[in-house]
PDB file of C-alpha atoms in Angstrom:
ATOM      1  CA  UNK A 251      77.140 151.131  83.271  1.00  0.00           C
ATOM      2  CA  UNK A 252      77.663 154.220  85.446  1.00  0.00           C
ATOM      3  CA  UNK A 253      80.366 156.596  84.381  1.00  0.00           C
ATOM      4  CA  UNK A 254      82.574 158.737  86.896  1.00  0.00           C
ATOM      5  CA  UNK A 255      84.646 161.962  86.387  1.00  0.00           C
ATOM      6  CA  UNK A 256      88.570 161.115  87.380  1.00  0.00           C
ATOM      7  CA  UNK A 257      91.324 158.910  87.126  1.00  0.00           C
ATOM      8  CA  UNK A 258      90.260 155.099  87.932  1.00  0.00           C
ATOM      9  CA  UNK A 259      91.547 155.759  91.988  1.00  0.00           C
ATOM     10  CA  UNK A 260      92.374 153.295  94.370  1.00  0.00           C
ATOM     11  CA  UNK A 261      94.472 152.566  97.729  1.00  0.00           C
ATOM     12  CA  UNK A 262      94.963 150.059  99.957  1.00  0.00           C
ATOM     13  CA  UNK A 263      91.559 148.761 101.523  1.00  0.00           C
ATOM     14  CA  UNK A 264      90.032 151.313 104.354  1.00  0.00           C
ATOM     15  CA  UNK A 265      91.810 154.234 102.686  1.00  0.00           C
ATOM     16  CA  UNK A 266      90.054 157.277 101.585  1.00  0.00           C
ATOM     17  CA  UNK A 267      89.412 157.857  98.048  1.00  0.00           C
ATOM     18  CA  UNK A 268      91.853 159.675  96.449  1.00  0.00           C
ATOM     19  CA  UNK A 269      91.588 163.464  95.306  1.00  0.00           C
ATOM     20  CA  UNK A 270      90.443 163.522  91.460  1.00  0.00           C
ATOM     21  CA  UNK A 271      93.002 164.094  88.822  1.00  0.00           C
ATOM     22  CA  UNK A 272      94.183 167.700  87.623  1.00  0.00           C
ATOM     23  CA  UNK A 273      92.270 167.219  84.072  1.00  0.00           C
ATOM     24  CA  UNK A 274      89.429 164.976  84.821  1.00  0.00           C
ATOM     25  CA  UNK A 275      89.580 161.195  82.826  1.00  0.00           C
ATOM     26  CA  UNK A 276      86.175 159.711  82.099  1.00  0.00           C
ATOM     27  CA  UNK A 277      86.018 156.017  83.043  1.00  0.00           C
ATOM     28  CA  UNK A 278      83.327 153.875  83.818  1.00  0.00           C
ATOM     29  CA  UNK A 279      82.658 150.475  85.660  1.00  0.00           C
ATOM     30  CA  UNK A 280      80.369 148.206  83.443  1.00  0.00           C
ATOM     31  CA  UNK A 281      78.156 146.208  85.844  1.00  0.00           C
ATOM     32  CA  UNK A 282      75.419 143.601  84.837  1.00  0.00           C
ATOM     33  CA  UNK A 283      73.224 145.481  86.981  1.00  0.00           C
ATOM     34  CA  UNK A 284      71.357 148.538  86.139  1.00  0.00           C
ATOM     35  CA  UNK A 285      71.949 150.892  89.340  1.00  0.00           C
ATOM     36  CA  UNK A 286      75.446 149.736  90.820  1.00  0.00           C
ATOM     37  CA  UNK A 287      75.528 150.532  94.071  1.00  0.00           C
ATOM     38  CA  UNK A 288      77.537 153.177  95.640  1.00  0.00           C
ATOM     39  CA  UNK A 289      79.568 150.508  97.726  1.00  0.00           C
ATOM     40  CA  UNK A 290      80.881 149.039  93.740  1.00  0.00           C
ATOM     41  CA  UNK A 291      81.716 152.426  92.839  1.00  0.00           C
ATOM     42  CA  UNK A 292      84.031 152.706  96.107  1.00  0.00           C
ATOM     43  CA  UNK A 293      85.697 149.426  95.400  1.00  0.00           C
ATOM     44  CA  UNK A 294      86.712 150.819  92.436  1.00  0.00           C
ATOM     45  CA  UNK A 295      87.958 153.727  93.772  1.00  0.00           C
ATOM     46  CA  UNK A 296      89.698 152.562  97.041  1.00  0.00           C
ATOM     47  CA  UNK A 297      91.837 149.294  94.888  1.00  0.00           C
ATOM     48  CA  UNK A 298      91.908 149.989  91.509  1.00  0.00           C
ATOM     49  CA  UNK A 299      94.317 153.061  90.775  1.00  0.00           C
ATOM     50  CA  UNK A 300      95.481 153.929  87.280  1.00  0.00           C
ATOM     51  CA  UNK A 301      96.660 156.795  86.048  1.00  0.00           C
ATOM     52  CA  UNK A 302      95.605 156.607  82.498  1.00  0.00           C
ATOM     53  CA  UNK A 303      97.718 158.976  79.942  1.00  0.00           C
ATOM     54  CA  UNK A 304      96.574 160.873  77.233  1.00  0.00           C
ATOM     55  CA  UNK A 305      96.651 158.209  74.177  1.00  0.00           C
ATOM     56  CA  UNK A 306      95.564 155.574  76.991  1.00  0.00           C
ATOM     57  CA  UNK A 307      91.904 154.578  77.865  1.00  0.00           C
ATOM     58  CA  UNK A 308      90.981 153.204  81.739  1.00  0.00           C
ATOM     59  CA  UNK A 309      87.831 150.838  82.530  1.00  0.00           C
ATOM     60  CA  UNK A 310      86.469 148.759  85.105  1.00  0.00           C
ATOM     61  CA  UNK A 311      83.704 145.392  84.919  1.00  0.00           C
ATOM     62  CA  UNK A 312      81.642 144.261  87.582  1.00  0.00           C
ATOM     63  CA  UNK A 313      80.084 140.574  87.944  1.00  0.00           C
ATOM     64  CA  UNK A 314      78.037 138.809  91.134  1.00  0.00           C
ATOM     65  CA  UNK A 315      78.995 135.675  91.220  1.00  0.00           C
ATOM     66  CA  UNK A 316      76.990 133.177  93.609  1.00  0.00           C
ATOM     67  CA  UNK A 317      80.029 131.133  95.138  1.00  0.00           C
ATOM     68  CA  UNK A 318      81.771 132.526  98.330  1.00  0.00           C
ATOM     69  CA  UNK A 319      84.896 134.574  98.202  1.00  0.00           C
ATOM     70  CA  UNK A 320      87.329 131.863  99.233  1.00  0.00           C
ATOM     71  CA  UNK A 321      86.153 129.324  96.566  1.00  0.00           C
ATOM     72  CA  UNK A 322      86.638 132.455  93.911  1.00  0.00           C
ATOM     73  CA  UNK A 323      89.681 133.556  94.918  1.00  0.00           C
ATOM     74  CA  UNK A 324      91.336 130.237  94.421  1.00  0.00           C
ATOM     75  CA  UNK A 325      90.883 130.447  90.426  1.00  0.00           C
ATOM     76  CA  UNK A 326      91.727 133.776  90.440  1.00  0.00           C
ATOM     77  CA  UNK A 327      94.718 133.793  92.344  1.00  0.00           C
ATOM     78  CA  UNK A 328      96.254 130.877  90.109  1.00  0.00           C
ATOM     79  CA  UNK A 329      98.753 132.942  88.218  1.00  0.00           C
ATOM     80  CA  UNK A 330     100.178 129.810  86.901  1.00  0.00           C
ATOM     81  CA  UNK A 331      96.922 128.197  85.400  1.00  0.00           C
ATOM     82  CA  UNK A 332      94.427 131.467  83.809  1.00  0.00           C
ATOM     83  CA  UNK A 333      93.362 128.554  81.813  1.00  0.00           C
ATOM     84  CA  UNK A 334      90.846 127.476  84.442  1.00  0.00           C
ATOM     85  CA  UNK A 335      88.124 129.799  83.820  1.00  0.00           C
ATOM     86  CA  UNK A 336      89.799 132.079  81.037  1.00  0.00           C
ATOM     87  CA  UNK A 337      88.006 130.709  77.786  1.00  0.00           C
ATOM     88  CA  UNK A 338      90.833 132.386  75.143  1.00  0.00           C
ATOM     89  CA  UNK A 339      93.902 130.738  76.804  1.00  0.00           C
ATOM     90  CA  UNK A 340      94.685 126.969  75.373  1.00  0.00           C
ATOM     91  CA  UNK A 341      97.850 126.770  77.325  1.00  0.00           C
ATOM     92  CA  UNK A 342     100.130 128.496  79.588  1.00  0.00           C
ATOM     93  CA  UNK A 343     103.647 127.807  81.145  1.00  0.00           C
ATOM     94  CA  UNK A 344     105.587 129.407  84.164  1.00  0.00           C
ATOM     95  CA  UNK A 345     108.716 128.573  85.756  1.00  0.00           C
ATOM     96  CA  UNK A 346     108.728 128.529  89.646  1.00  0.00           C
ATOM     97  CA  UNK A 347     106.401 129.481  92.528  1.00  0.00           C
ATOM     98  CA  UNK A 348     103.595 132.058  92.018  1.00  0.00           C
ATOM     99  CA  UNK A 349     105.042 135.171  93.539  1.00  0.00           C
ATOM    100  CA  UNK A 350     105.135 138.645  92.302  1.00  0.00           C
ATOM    101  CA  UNK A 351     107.588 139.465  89.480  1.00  0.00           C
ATOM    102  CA  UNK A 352     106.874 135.589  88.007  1.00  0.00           C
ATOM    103  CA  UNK A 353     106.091 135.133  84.374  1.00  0.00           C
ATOM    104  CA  UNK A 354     103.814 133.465  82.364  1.00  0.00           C
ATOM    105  CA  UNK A 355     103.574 132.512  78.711  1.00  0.00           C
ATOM    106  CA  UNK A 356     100.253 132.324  77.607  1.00  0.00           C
ATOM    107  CA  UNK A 357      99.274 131.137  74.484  1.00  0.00           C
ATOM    108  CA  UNK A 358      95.733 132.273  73.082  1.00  0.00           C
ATOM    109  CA  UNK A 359      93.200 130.183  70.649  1.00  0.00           C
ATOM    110  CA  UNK A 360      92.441 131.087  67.577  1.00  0.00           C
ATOM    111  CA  UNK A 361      89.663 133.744  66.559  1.00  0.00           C
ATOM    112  CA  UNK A 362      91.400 136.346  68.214  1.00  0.00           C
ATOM    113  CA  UNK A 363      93.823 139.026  67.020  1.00  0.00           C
ATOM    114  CA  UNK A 364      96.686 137.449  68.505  1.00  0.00           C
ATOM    115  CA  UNK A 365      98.701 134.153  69.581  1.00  0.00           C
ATOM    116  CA  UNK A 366     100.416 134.347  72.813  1.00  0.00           C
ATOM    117  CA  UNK A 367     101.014 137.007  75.212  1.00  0.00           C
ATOM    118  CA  UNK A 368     103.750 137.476  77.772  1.00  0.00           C
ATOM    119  CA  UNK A 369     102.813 138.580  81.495  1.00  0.00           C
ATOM    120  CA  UNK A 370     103.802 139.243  84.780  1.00  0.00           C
ATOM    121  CA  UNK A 371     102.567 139.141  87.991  1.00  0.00           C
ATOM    122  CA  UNK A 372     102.615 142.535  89.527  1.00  0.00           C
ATOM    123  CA  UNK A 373     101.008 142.392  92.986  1.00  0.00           C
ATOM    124  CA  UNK A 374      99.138 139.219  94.520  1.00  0.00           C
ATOM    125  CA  UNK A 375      97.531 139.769  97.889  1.00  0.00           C
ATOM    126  CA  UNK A 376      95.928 136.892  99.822  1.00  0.00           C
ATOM    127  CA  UNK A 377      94.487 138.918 102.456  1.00  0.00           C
ATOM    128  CA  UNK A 378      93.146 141.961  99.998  1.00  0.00           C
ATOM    129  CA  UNK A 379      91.871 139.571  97.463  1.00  0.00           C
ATOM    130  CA  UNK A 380      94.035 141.462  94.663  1.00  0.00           C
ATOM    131  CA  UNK A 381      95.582 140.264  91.612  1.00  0.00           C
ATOM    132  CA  UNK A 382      97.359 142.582  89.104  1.00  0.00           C
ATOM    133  CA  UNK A 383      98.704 141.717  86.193  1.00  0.00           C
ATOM    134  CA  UNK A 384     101.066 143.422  83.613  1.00  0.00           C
ATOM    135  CA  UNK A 385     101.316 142.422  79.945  1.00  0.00           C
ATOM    136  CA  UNK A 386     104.762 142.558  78.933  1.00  0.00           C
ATOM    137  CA  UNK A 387     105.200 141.213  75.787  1.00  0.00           C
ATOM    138  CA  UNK A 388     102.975 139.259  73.051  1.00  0.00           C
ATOM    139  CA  UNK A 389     101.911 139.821  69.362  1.00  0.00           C
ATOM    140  CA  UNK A 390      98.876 141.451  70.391  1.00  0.00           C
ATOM    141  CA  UNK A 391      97.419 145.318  70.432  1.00  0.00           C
ATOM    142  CA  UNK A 392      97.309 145.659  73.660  1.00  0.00           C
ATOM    143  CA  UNK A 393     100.357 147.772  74.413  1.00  0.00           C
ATOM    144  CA  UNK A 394     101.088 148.382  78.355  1.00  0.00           C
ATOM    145  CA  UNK A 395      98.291 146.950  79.443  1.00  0.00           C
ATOM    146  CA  UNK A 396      97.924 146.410  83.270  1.00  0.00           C
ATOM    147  CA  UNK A 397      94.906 144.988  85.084  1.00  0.00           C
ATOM    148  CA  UNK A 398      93.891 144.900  88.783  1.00  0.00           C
ATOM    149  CA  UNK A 399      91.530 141.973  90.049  1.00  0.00           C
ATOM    150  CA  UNK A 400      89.634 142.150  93.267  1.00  0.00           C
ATOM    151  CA  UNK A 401      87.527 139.892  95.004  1.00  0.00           C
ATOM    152  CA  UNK A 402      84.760 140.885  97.589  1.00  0.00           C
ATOM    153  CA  UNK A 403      82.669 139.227  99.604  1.00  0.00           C
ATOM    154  CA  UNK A 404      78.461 139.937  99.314  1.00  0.00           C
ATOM    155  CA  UNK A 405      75.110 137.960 100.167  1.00  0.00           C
ATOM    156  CA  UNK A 406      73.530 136.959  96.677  1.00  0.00           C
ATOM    157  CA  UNK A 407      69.420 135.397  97.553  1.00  0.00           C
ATOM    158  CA  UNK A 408      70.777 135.229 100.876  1.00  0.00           C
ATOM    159  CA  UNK A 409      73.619 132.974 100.328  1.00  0.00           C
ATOM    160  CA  UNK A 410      77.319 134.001 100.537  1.00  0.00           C
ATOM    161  CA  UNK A 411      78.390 135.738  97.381  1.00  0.00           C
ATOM    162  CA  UNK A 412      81.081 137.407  95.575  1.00  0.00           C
ATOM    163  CA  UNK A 413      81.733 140.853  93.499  1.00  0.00           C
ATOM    164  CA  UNK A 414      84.501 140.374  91.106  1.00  0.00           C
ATOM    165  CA  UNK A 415      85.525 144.122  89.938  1.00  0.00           C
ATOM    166  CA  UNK A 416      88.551 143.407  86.932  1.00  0.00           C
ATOM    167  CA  UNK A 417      90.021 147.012  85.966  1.00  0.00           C
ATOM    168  CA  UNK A 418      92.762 148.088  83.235  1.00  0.00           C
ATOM    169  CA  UNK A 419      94.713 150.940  81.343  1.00  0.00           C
ATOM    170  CA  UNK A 420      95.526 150.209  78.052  1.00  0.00           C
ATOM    171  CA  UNK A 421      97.575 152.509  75.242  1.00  0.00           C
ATOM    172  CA  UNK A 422      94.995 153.286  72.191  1.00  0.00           C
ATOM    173  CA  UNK A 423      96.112 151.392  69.230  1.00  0.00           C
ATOM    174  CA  UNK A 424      97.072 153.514  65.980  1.00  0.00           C
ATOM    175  CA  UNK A 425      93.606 153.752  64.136  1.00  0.00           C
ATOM    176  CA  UNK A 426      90.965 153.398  66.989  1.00  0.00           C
ATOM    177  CA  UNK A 427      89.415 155.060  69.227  1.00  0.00           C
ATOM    178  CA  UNK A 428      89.237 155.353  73.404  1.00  0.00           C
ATOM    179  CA  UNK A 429      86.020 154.279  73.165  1.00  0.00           C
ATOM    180  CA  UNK A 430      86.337 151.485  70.729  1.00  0.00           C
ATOM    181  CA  UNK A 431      89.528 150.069  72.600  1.00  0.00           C
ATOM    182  CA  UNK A 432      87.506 150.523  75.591  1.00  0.00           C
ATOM    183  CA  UNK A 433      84.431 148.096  74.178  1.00  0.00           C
ATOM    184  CA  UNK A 434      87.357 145.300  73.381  1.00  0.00           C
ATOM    185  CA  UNK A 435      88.744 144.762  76.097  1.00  0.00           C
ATOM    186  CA  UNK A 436      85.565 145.375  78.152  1.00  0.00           C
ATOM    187  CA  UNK A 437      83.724 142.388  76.114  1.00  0.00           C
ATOM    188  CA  UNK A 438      87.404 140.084  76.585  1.00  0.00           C
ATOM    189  CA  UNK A 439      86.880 140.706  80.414  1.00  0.00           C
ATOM    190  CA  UNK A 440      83.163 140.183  80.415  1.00  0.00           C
ATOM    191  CA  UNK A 441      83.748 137.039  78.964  1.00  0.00           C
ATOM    192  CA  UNK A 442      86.465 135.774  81.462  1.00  0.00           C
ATOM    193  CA  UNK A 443      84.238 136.902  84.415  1.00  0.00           C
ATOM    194  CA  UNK A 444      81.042 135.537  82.878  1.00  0.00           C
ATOM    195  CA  UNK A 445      83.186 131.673  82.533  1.00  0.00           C
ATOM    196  CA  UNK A 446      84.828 132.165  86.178  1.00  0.00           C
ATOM    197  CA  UNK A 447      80.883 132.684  87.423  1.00  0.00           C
ATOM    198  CA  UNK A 448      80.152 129.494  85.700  1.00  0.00           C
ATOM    199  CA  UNK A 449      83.051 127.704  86.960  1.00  0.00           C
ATOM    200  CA  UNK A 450      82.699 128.626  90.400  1.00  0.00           C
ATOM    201  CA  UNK A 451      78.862 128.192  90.812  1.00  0.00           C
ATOM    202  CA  UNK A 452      79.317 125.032  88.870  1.00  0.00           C
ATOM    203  CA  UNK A 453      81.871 123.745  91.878  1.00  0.00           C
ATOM    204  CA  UNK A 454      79.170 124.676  94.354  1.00  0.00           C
ATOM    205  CA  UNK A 455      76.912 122.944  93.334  1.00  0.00           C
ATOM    206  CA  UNK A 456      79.179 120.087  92.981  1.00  0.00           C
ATOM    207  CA  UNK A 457      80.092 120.531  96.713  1.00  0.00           C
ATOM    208  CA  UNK A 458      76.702 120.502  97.858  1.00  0.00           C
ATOM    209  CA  UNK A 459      75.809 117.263  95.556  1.00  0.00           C
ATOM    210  CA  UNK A 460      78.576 114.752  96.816  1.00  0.00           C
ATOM    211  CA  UNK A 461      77.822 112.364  98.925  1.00  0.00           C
ATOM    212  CA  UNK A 462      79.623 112.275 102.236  1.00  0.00           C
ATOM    213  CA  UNK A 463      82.458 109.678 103.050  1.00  0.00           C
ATOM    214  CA  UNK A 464      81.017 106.781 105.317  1.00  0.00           C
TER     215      UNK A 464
END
């Protein structure tokens, strides 16, 4: 984990990093690796911008996945279907084409604090690689929670790779603590990255297992 002084910053990609916040926000970007390297921590600043208030808590998680960016992108981008490498969701409906401002009903499986959740699809960029996502309703905690996903590509053992970087700002639930909320939603994430690794890598090595048509 390596923690930064400022607001969680981000632009568009090839901006520069935006000036820190007036009163300095500590946030941090878990990564499975000991020493993330600088280029992570710029993601993170160039595409993932929140503003996190006072009674609100800001985070980002890191995983290497080894699958190429185009493979990953198409589980990530399915707004309509989170159910594909998201381990908590048993079922999810939408009504239409994926396409920012769509909405999605998600219902989650038991053993967590919560049954369904409402969300909608803030920003989806093919060319970026960025998904956002805002919850908007639900029976859960998590109270204005937004989350930008971004994609990037990498060379993993010298095979084409991928950095998934998920971010969020969450309100602090009545009763707990920045850093508390902050360790639940970071474990939710690393879960959902840790499955999407598996499901990806899983379809490569499907791909390069298949026989060829004759």
């Amino acid at each position: 984990m390596v923690e930064l002084d400022g607001a969680v910053g981000v632009g568009g990609g090839g901006g520069q990093a935006p000036a820190p916040a007036p009163h300095p926000r500590l946030w941090r970007l878990v990564d499975e690796r000991c020493d993330p390297r600088a280029l992570e921590t710029d993601y993170v600043r160039r595409f993932h911008q929140h503003e996190p208030r006072e009674h609100q808590c800001s985070s980002a998680v890191a995983k290497h996945i080894k699958a190429p960016v185009h493979l990953v992108w198409s589980l990530v981008r399915r707004f309509d279907q989170p159910q594909l490498f998201k381990p908590f969701v048993s079922r999810c409906e939408m009504k239409g084409n994926i396409e920012i401002g769509s909405v999605r009903e998600v219902n989650v499986k038991s053993g967590l604090p919560a049954t369904r959740s409402t969300e909608r699809l803030e920003l989806l960029d093919d060319n970026e690689h960025i998904l956002s996502v805002r919850f908007v309703g639900g029976d859960h905690r998590l109270q204005n929670y937004s989350s930008i996903l971004t994609v990037h590509p990498e060379v993993i053992d010298g095979r084409p790779g991928t950095l998934v970087i998920e971010s969020f700002v969450v309100d602090v639930p009545d009763g707990n603590t920045k850093d508390e909320t902050c360790y639940f939603v970071e474990a939710l994430l690393k879960c959902n990255l840790k499955s999407l690794a598996e499901v990806s890598e899983n379809r490569v090595t499907r791909d390069q297992t298949e026989p060829l048509d004759r």
